[in-house]
Amino acid sequence: MPTITVRFFAAAREAFGARESQMNAGSVDELVTTLAEAAGTQAATVLSRSSFLVNSVAATDKSVPLADGDTVDVLPPFAGG
């Protein structure tokens, strides 16, 4: 299973208590499931509302395979203006 770098931003960083983590996952769907199972309620809620980038490209198909060394960014909705 590929080793992925997961970077957390804004509310995701707060919910997971980390800026970055190393995880094993074969797809973004699998990564999200693994993170949600290990997380508390707040973190799972943040994940359900987040967008994901794989190597800086929007992950529109979350079932596409991940490769060793990929980076997945977890981007919760941002507010501001």
Tab-separated table of N, CA and C in Angstrom:
chain	number	residue	atom	x	y	z
A	1	MET	N	0.851	-1.177	0.000
A	1	MET	CA	0.000	0.000	0.000
A	1	MET	C	0.898	1.242	0.000
A	2	PRO	N	0.582	2.224	-0.836
A	2	PRO	CA	1.414	3.429	-0.939
A	2	PRO	C	1.440	4.251	0.354
A	3	THR	N	2.578	4.878	0.611
A	3	THR	CA	2.704	5.811	1.722
A	3	THR	C	2.457	7.214	1.185
A	4	ILE	N	1.498	7.894	1.788
A	4	ILE	CA	1.026	9.197	1.335
A	4	ILE	C	1.312	10.246	2.401
A	5	THR	N	1.692	11.437	1.988
A	5	THR	CA	1.801	12.568	2.906
A	5	THR	C	0.460	13.293	2.885
A	6	VAL	N	-0.134	13.461	4.053
A	6	VAL	CA	-1.408	14.175	4.170
A	6	VAL	C	-1.126	15.498	4.863
A	7	ARG	N	-1.527	16.588	4.215
A	7	ARG	CA	-1.350	17.915	4.810
A	7	ARG	C	-2.729	18.470	5.166
A	8	PHE	N	-2.850	18.935	6.402
A	8	PHE	CA	-4.110	19.456	6.918
A	8	PHE	C	-4.062	20.977	6.956
A	9	PHE	N	-5.127	21.619	6.526
A	9	PHE	CA	-5.203	23.073	6.511
A	9	PHE	C	-6.394	23.556	7.335
A	10	ALA	N	-6.242	24.749	7.918
A	10	ALA	CA	-7.306	25.464	8.650
A	10	ALA	C	-8.004	24.553	9.667
A	11	ALA	N	-9.319	24.394	9.550
A	11	ALA	CA	-10.091	23.612	10.526
A	11	ALA	C	-9.645	22.151	10.574
A	12	ALA	N	-9.165	21.620	9.468
A	12	ALA	CA	-8.672	20.237	9.462
A	12	ALA	C	-7.424	20.126	10.338
A	13	ARG	N	-6.572	21.128	10.275
A	13	ARG	CA	-5.365	21.140	11.115
A	13	ARG	C	-5.759	21.155	12.587
A	14	GLU	N	-6.744	21.976	12.927
A	14	GLU	CA	-7.214	22.044	14.315
A	14	GLU	C	-7.840	20.722	14.746
A	15	ALA	N	-8.665	20.142	13.886
A	15	ALA	CA	-9.386	18.918	14.234
A	15	ALA	C	-8.445	17.725	14.410
A	16	PHE	N	-7.400	17.654	13.584
A	16	PHE	CA	-6.470	16.529	13.652
A	16	PHE	C	-5.259	16.817	14.519
A	17	GLY	N	-5.075	18.073	14.906
A	17	GLY	CA	-3.973	18.427	15.784
A	17	GLY	C	-2.608	18.263	15.143
A	18	ALA	N	-2.563	18.384	13.832
A	18	ALA	CA	-1.286	18.223	13.119
A	18	ALA	C	-1.323	18.994	11.808
A	19	ARG	N	-0.145	19.373	11.352
A	19	ARG	CA	-0.028	20.011	10.036
A	19	ARG	C	0.086	18.961	8.933
A	20	GLU	N	0.678	17.830	9.298
A	20	GLU	CA	1.017	16.827	8.296
A	20	GLU	C	1.080	15.458	8.949
A	21	SER	N	0.792	14.437	8.161
A	21	SER	CA	0.854	13.066	8.663
A	21	SER	C	1.227	12.137	7.509
A	22	GLN	N	1.809	11.018	7.831
A	22	GLN	CA	2.092	9.975	6.845
A	22	GLN	C	1.049	8.879	7.020
A	23	MET	N	0.428	8.475	5.923
A	23	MET	CA	-0.619	7.462	5.976
A	23	MET	C	-0.401	6.465	4.848
A	24	ASN	N	-0.998	5.308	4.980
A	24	ASN	CA	-1.023	4.326	3.897
A	24	ASN	C	-2.435	4.271	3.352
A	25	ALA	N	-2.576	4.497	2.045
A	25	ALA	CA	-3.894	4.465	1.415
A	25	ALA	C	-3.732	4.266	-0.082
A	26	GLY	N	-4.664	3.545	-0.668
A	26	GLY	CA	-4.620	3.275	-2.091
A	26	GLY	C	-5.394	4.267	-2.931
A	27	SER	N	-6.273	5.068	-2.292
A	27	SER	CA	-7.068	6.073	-2.995
A	27	SER	C	-7.473	7.153	-1.983
A	28	VAL	N	-7.989	8.257	-2.491
A	28	VAL	CA	-8.477	9.313	-1.586
A	28	VAL	C	-9.652	8.783	-0.773
A	29	ASP	N	-10.548	8.015	-1.400
A	29	ASP	CA	-11.670	7.426	-0.657
A	29	ASP	C	-11.175	6.590	0.519
A	30	GLU	N	-10.182	5.769	0.272
A	30	GLU	CA	-9.624	4.917	1.326
A	30	GLU	C	-8.959	5.763	2.410
A	31	LEU	N	-8.265	6.800	1.996
A	31	LEU	CA	-7.617	7.706	2.947
A	31	LEU	C	-8.652	8.371	3.849
A	32	VAL	N	-9.722	8.887	3.260
A	32	VAL	CA	-10.769	9.559	4.025
A	32	VAL	C	-11.414	8.585	5.008
A	33	THR	N	-11.683	7.377	4.568
A	33	THR	CA	-12.279	6.363	5.449
A	33	THR	C	-11.354	6.063	6.625
A	34	THR	N	-10.075	5.876	6.346
A	34	THR	CA	-9.100	5.586	7.402
A	34	THR	C	-9.004	6.743	8.390
A	35	LEU	N	-8.925	7.965	7.868
A	35	LEU	CA	-8.845	9.137	8.744
A	35	LEU	C	-10.103	9.273	9.593
A	36	ALA	N	-11.271	9.094	8.997
A	36	ALA	CA	-12.539	9.252	9.727
A	36	ALA	C	-12.688	8.205	10.825
A	37	GLU	N	-12.260	6.973	10.546
A	37	GLU	CA	-12.368	5.901	11.546
A	37	GLU	C	-11.471	6.160	12.751
A	38	ALA	N	-10.333	6.801	12.525
A	38	ALA	CA	-9.383	7.049	13.603
A	38	ALA	C	-9.630	8.378	14.318
A	39	ALA	N	-10.513	9.203	13.757
A	39	ALA	CA	-10.712	10.563	14.261
A	39	ALA	C	-11.932	10.663	15.163
A	40	GLY	N	-11.976	11.778	15.851
A	40	GLY	CA	-13.148	12.090	16.653
A	40	GLY	C	-14.256	12.653	15.772
A	41	THR	N	-15.376	12.956	16.385
A	41	THR	CA	-16.543	13.455	15.668
A	41	THR	C	-16.249	14.750	14.919
A	42	GLN	N	-15.546	15.678	15.565
A	42	GLN	CA	-15.238	16.963	14.922
A	42	GLN	C	-14.404	16.750	13.663
A	43	ALA	N	-13.394	15.916	13.737
A	43	ALA	CA	-12.529	15.660	12.589
A	43	ALA	C	-13.294	14.978	11.463
A	44	ALA	N	-14.160	14.027	11.792
A	44	ALA	CA	-14.964	13.353	10.775
A	44	ALA	C	-15.893	14.338	10.075
A	45	THR	N	-16.448	15.278	10.821
A	45	THR	CA	-17.314	16.308	10.230
A	45	THR	C	-16.514	17.196	9.284
A	46	VAL	N	-15.336	17.596	9.697
A	46	VAL	CA	-14.471	18.420	8.832
A	46	VAL	C	-14.164	17.659	7.541
A	47	LEU	N	-13.823	16.382	7.647
A	47	LEU	CA	-13.523	15.576	6.461
A	47	LEU	C	-14.703	15.523	5.502
A	48	SER	N	-15.903	15.381	6.039
A	48	SER	CA	-17.088	15.256	5.185
A	48	SER	C	-17.368	16.526	4.395
A	49	ARG	N	-16.838	17.643	4.843
A	49	ARG	CA	-17.068	18.931	4.180
A	49	ARG	C	-15.865	19.409	3.365
A	50	SER	N	-14.787	18.655	3.397
A	50	SER	CA	-13.528	19.094	2.796
A	50	SER	C	-13.411	18.733	1.320
A	51	SER	N	-12.531	19.482	0.661
A	51	SER	CA	-12.071	19.159	-0.689
A	51	SER	C	-10.671	18.584	-0.554
A	52	PHE	N	-10.235	17.874	-1.577
A	52	PHE	CA	-8.941	17.220	-1.526
A	52	PHE	C	-8.150	17.503	-2.800
A	53	LEU	N	-6.869	17.755	-2.617
A	53	LEU	CA	-5.951	17.917	-3.740
A	53	LEU	C	-4.945	16.777	-3.692
A	54	VAL	N	-4.667	16.185	-4.837
A	54	VAL	CA	-3.625	15.175	-4.936
A	54	VAL	C	-2.514	15.769	-5.779
A	55	ASN	N	-1.371	15.972	-5.149
A	55	ASN	CA	-0.233	16.607	-5.831
A	55	ASN	C	-0.649	17.927	-6.472
A	56	SER	N	-1.403	18.724	-5.716
A	56	SER	CA	-1.853	20.073	-6.093
A	56	SER	C	-2.930	20.102	-7.175
A	57	VAL	N	-3.569	18.960	-7.469
A	57	VAL	CA	-4.641	18.895	-8.459
A	57	VAL	C	-5.910	18.417	-7.758
A	58	ALA	N	-7.035	19.098	-8.023
A	58	ALA	CA	-8.306	18.730	-7.389
A	58	ALA	C	-8.632	17.263	-7.649
A	59	ALA	N	-8.991	16.566	-6.589
A	59	ALA	CA	-9.343	15.146	-6.679
A	59	ALA	C	-10.833	15.034	-6.978
A	60	THR	N	-11.194	15.081	-8.249
A	60	THR	CA	-12.605	14.986	-8.625
A	60	THR	C	-13.092	13.537	-8.606
A	61	ASP	N	-12.199	12.598	-8.845
A	61	ASP	CA	-12.515	11.174	-8.757
A	61	ASP	C	-11.707	10.600	-7.606
A	62	LYS	N	-12.367	10.409	-6.486
A	62	LYS	CA	-11.667	9.984	-5.275
A	62	LYS	C	-11.282	8.506	-5.274
A	63	SER	N	-11.659	7.780	-6.334
A	63	SER	CA	-11.297	6.364	-6.401
A	63	SER	C	-10.023	6.126	-7.204
A	64	VAL	N	-9.456	7.182	-7.802
A	64	VAL	CA	-8.222	7.039	-8.578
A	64	VAL	C	-7.098	6.587	-7.647
A	65	PRO	N	-6.291	5.618	-8.072
A	65	PRO	CA	-5.219	5.109	-7.213
A	65	PRO	C	-4.185	6.180	-6.852
A	66	LEU	N	-3.712	6.116	-5.623
A	66	LEU	CA	-2.610	6.957	-5.161
A	66	LEU	C	-1.318	6.172	-5.328
A	67	ALA	N	-0.228	6.912	-5.478
A	67	ALA	CA	1.088	6.277	-5.626
A	67	ALA	C	1.981	6.655	-4.449
A	68	ASP	N	2.968	5.827	-4.191
A	68	ASP	CA	3.941	6.097	-3.139
A	68	ASP	C	4.521	7.502	-3.326
A	69	GLY	N	4.511	8.291	-2.249
A	69	GLY	CA	5.076	9.635	-2.301
A	69	GLY	C	4.099	10.724	-2.682
A	70	ASP	N	2.853	10.365	-3.029
A	70	ASP	CA	1.851	11.390	-3.338
A	70	ASP	C	1.577	12.243	-2.107
A	71	THR	N	1.114	13.470	-2.351
A	71	THR	CA	0.701	14.371	-1.277
A	71	THR	C	-0.780	14.679	-1.460
A	72	VAL	N	-1.539	14.495	-0.390
A	72	VAL	CA	-2.964	14.823	-0.403
A	72	VAL	C	-3.187	15.966	0.582
A	73	ASP	N	-3.773	17.052	0.074
A	73	ASP	CA	-4.115	18.195	0.919
A	73	ASP	C	-5.576	18.112	1.300
A	74	VAL	N	-5.877	18.300	2.581
A	74	VAL	CA	-7.251	18.312	3.087
A	74	VAL	C	-7.624	19.777	3.290
A	75	LEU	N	-8.582	20.252	2.481
A	75	LEU	CA	-8.963	21.650	2.473
A	75	LEU	C	-10.414	21.824	2.910
A	76	PRO	N	-10.648	22.182	4.159
A	76	PRO	CA	-12.013	22.449	4.597
A	76	PRO	C	-12.508	23.739	3.966
A	77	PRO	N	-13.815	23.984	3.992
A	77	PRO	CA	-14.327	25.253	3.448
A	77	PRO	C	-13.668	26.445	4.165
A	78	PHE	N	-13.284	27.424	3.400
A	78	PHE	CA	-12.668	28.624	3.943
A	78	PHE	C	-13.679	29.747	3.954
A	79	ALA	N	-13.572	30.620	4.916
A	79	ALA	CA	-14.420	31.816	4.996
A	79	ALA	C	-13.516	33.028	4.941
A	80	GLY	N	-14.057	34.104	4.533
A	80	GLY	CA	-13.264	35.330	4.491
A	80	GLY	C	-13.714	36.214	3.355
A	81	GLY	N	-12.972	37.248	3.180
A	81	GLY	CA	-13.399	38.098	2.078
A	81	GLY	C	-12.714	39.381	2.033
